[in-house]
XYZ file of N, CA, C and O in Angstrom:
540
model
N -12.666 72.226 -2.075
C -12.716 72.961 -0.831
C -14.053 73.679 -0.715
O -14.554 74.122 -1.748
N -14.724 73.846 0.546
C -15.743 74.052 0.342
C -15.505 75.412 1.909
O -14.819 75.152 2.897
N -16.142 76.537 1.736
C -15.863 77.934 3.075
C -17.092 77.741 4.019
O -18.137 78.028 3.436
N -17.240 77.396 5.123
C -18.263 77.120 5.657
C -17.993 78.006 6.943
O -16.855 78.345 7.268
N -19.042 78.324 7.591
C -19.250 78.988 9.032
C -19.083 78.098 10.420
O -20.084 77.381 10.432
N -18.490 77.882 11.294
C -18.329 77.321 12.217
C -18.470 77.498 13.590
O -17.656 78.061 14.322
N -19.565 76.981 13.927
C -20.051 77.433 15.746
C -19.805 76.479 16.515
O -20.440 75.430 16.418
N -18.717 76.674 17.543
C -18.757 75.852 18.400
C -19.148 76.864 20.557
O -19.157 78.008 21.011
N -19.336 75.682 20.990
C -20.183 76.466 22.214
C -19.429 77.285 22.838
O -18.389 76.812 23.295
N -19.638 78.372 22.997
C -19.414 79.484 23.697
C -18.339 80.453 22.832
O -17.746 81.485 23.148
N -18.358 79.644 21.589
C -16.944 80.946 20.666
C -18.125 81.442 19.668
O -19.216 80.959 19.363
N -17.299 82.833 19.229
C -17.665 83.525 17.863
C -17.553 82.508 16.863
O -16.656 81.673 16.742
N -18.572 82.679 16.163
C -18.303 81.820 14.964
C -17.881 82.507 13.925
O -17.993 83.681 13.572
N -17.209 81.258 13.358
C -15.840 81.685 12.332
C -15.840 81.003 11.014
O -16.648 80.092 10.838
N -14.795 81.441 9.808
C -14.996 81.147 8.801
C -13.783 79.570 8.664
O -12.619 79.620 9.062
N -14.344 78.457 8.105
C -13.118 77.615 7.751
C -13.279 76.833 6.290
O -14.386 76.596 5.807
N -12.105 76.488 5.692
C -12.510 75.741 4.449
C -12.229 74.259 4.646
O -11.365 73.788 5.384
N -12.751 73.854 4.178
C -12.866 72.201 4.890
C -13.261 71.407 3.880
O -14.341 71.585 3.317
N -12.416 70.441 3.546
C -12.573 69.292 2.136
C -13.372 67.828 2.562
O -12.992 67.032 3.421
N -14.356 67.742 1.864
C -14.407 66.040 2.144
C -15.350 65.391 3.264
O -15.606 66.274 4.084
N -15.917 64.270 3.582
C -16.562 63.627 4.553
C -15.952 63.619 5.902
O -16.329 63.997 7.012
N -14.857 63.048 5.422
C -13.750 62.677 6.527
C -13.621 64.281 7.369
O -13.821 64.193 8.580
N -13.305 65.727 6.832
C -13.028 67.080 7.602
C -14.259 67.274 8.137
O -14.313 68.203 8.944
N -15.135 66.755 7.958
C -16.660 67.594 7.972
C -16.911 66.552 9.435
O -17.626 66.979 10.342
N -16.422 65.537 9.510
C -16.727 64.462 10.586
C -15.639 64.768 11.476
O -15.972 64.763 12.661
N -14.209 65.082 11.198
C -13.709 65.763 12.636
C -14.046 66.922 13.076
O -13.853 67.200 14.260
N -14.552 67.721 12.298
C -15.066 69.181 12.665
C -15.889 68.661 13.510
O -15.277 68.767 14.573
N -17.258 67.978 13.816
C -18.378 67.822 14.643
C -17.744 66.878 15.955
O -17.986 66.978 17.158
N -16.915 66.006 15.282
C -16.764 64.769 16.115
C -17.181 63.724 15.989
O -16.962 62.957 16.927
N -17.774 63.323 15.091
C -18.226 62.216 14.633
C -18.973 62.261 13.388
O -18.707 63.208 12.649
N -20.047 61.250 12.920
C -20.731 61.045 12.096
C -21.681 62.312 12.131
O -21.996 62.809 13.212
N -22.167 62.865 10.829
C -22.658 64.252 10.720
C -24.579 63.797 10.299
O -25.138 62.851 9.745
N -24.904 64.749 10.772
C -26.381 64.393 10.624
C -26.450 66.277 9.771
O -25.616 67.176 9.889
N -27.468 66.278 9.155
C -27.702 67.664 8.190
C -28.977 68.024 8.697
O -29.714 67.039 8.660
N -29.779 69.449 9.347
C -30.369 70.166 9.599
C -31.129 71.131 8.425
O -30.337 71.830 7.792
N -32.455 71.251 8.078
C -32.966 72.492 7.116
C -33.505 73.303 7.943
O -34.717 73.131 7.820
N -33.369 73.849 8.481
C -34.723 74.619 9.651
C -34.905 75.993 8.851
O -35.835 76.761 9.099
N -33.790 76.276 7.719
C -34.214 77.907 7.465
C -34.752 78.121 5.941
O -34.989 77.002 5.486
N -35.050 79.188 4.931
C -35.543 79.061 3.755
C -34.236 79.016 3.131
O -33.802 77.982 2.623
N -33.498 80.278 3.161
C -32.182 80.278 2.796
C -31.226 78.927 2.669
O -30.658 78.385 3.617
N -31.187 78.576 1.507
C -30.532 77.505 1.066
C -29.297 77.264 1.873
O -28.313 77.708 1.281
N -29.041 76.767 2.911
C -28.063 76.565 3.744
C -28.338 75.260 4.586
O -29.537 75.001 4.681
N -27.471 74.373 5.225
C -27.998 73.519 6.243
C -27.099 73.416 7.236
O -26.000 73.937 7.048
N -27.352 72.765 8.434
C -26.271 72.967 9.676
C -26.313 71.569 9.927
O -27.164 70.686 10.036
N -24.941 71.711 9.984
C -24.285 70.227 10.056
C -23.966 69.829 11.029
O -22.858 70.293 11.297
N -24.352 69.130 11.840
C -24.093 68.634 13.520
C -23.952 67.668 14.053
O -24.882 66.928 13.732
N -22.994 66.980 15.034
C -22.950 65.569 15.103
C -24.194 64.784 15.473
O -25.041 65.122 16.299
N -24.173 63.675 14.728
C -25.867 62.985 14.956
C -26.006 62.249 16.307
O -26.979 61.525 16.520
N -24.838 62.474 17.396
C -25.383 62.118 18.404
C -24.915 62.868 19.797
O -24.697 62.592 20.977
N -24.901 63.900 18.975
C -24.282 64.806 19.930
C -25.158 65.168 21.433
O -24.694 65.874 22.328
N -26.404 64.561 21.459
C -27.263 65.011 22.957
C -26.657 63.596 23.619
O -26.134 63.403 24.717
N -27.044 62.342 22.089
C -26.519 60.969 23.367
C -24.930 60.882 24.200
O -24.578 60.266 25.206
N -24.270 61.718 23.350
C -22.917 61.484 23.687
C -22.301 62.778 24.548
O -21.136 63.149 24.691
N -23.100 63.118 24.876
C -23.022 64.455 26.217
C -22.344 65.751 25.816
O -21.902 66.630 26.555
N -22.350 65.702 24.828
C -21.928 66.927 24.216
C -22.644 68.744 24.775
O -23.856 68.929 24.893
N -21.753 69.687 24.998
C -22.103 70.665 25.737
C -23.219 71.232 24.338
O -23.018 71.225 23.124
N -24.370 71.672 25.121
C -24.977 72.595 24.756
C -24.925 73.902 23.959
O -24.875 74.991 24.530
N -24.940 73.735 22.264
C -24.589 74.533 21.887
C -25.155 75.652 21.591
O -24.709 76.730 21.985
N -26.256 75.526 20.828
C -26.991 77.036 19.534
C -28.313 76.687 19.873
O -28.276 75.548 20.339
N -29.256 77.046 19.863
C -31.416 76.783 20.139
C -31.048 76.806 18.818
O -29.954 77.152 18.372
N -32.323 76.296 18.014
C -32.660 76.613 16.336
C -33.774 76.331 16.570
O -34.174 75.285 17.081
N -34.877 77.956 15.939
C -36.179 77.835 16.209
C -37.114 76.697 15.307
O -36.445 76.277 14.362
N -37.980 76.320 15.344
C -39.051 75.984 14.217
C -38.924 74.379 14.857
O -38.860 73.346 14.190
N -38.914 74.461 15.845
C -38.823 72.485 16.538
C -37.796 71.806 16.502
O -37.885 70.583 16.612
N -36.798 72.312 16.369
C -35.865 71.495 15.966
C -34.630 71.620 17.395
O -33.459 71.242 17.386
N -35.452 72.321 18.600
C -34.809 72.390 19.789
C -33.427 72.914 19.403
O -33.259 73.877 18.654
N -32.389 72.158 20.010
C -31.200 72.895 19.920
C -29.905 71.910 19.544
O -30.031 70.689 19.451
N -28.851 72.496 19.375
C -27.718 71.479 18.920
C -26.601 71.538 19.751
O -26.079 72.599 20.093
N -26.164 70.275 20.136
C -25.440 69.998 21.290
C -23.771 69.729 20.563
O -23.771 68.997 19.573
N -22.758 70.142 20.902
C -21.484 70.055 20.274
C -21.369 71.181 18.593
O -22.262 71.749 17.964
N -20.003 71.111 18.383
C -19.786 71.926 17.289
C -20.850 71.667 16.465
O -21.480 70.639 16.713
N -21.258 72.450 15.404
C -21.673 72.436 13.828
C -21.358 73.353 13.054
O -21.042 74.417 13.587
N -21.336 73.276 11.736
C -21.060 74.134 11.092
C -22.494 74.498 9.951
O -23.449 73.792 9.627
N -22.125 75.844 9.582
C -23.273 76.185 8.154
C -22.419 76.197 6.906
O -21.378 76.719 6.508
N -23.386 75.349 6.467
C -22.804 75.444 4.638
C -24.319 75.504 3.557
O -25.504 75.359 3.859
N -23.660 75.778 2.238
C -24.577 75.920 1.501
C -24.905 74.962 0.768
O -24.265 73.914 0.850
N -25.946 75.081 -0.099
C -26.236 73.548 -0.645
C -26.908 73.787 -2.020
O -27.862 74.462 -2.406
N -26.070 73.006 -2.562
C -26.165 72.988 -4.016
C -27.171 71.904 -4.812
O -27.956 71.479 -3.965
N -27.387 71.426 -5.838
C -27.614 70.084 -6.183
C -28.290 69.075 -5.391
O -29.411 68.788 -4.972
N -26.786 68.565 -5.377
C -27.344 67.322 -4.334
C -26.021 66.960 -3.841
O -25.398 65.902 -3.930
N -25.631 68.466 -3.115
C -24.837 68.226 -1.869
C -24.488 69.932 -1.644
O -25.064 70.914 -2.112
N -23.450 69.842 -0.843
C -22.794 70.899 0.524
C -21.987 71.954 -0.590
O -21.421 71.450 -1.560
N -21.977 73.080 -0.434
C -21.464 73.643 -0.873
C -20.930 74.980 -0.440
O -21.648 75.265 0.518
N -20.098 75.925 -0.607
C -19.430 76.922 0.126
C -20.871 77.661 0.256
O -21.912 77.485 -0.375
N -20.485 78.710 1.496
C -21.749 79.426 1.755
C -21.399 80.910 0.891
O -20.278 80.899 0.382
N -22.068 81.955 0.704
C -21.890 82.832 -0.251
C -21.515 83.777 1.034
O -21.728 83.419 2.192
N -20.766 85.383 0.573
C -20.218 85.661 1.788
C -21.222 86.365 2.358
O -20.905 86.755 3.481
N -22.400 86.706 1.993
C -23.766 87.340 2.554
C -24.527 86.378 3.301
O -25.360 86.805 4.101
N -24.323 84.838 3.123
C -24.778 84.136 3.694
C -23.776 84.412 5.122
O -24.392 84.996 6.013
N -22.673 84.153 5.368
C -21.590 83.815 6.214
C -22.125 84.990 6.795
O -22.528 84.698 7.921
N -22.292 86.068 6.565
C -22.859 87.317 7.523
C -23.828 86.939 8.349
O -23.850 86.785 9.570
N -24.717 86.795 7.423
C -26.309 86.321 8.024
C -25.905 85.599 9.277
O -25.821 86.167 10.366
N -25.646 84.262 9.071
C -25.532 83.455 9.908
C -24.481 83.633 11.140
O -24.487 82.952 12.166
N -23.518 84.756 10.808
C -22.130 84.805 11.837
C -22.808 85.842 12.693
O -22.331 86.077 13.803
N -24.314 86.740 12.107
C -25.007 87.526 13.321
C -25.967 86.990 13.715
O -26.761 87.519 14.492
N -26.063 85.953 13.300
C -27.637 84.941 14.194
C -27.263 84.067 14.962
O -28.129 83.426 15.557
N -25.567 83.710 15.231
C -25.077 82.844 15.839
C -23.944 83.871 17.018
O -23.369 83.394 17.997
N -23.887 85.016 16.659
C -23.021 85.333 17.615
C -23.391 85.160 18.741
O -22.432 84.511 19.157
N -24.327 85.279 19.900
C -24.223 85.539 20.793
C -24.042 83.735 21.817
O -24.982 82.989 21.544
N -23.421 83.365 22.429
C -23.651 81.936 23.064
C -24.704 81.974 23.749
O -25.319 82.973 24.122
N -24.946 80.836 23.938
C -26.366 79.919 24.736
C -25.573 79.339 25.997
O -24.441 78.856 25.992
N -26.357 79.487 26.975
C -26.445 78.286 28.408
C -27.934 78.066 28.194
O -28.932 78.771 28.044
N -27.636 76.763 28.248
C -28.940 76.018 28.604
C -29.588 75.928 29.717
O -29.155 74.912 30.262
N -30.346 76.386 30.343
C -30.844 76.787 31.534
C -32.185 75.251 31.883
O -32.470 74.998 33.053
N -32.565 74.763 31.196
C -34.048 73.886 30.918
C -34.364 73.410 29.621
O -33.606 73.454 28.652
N -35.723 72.871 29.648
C -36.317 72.835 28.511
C -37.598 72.252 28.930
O -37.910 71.391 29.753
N -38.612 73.423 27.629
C -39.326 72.801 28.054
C -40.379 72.004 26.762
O -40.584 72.541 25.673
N -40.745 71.144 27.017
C -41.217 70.008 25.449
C -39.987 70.396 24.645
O -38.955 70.656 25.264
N -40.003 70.444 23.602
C -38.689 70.571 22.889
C -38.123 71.825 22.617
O -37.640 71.960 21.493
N -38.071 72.836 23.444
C -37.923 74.080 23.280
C -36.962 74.088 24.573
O -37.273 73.627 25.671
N -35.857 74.637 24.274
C -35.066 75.038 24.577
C -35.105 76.110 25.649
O -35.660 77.129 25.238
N -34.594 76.193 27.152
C -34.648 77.790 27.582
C -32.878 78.126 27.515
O -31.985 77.346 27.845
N -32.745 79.358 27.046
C -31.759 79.487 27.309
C -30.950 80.692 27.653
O -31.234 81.480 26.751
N -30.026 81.330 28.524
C -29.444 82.504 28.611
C -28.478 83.130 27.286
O -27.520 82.480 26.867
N -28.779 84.175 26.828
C -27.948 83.941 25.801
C -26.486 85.103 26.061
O -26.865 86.273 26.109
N -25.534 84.992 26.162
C -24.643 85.903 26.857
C -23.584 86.007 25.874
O -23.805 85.334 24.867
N -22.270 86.792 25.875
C -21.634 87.341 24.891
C -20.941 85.785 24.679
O -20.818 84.994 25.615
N -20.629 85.575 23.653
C -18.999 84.352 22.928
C -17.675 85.008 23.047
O -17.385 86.204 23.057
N -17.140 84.232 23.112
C -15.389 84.982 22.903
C -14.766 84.087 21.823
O -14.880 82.879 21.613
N -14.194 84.882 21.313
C -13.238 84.730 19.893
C -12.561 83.406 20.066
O -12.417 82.999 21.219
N -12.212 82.822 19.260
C -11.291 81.173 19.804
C -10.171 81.419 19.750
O -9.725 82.234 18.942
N -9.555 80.871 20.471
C -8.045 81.290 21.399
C -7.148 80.813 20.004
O -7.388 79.865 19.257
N -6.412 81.472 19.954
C -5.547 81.075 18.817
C -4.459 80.065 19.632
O -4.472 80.244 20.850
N -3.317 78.809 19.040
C -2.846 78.380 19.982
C -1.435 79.102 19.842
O -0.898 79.494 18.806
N -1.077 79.159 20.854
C 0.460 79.799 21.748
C 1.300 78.920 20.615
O 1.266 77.701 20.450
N 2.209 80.107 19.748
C 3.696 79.559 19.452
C 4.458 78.945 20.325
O 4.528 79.359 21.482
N 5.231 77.724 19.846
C 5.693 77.077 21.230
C 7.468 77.780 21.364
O 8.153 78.190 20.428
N 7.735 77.741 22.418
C 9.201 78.457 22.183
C 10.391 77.681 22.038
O 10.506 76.604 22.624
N 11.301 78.153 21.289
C 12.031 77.376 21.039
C 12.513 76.271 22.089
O 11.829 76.585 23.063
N 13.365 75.037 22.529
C 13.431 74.088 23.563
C 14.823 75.233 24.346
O 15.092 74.894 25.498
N 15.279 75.918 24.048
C 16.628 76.391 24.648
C 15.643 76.891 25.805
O 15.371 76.349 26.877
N 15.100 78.342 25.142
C 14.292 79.291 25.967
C 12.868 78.949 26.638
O 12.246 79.742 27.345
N 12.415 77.551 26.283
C 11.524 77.490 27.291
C 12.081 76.537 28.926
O 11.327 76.033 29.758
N 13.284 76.553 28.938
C 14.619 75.470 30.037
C 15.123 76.738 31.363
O 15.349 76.614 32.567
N 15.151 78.157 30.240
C 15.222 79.402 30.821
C 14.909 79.581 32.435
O 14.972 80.694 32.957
């Protein structure tokens, strides 16, 4: 199991533990492409075709690397692979990612964007029992 940070567009990002190729590829939605843009041993994991496949506009990430379109997540990186993020990391990154993006333009590979508050992800509704939802 590996604790990774999770941003998807327009929510707070959040903490999840997630096993394997296969979790890491429904988390994004597909096949995962890996991001370094920062020093801090971490990388952001994002679907690799998330601009071709119209995916909403998610996070800018400075240093050229424009911006990332659909969920990704941050994890840490070990060796020679992914590894849980440390919980000072999960800070770092859960205040460099709070606020959401609208994509307003772009211009060369730079991103313009509004950046406005996220809201928490909706937890889903207990369903009610079949008697009382007939009520």
């Amino acid at each position: 199991m590996m604790n990774v940070l999770v941003v998807e567009p327009g929510i707070l990002p959040y903490e999840k533990e997630i096993k394997g190729l296969q979790e890491m590829q429904a988390l994004v939605g597909g096949l995962i492409d890996a991001i370094y843009p920062y020093d801090d041993p971490v990388a952001l994991v994002c679907n690799d075709e998330g601009l071709l496949l119209g995916l909403p506009f998610n996070r800018s990430v400075e240093g050229g690397y424009g911006g990332i379109c659909g969920t990704f997540f941050v994890c840490g990186l070990g060796e020679d692979t992914f590894v849980s993020l440390s919980p000072e990391l999960i800070e770092k990154y859960r205040e460099k990612f709070r606020r959401a993006e609208i994509l307003l333009g772009v211009k060369g590979n730079t991103p313009i964007t509004f950046k406005t508050e996220a809201k928490p992800k909706a937890r889903p509704e207990k369903l009610k029992p079949r008697h009382e939802a007939q009520r």
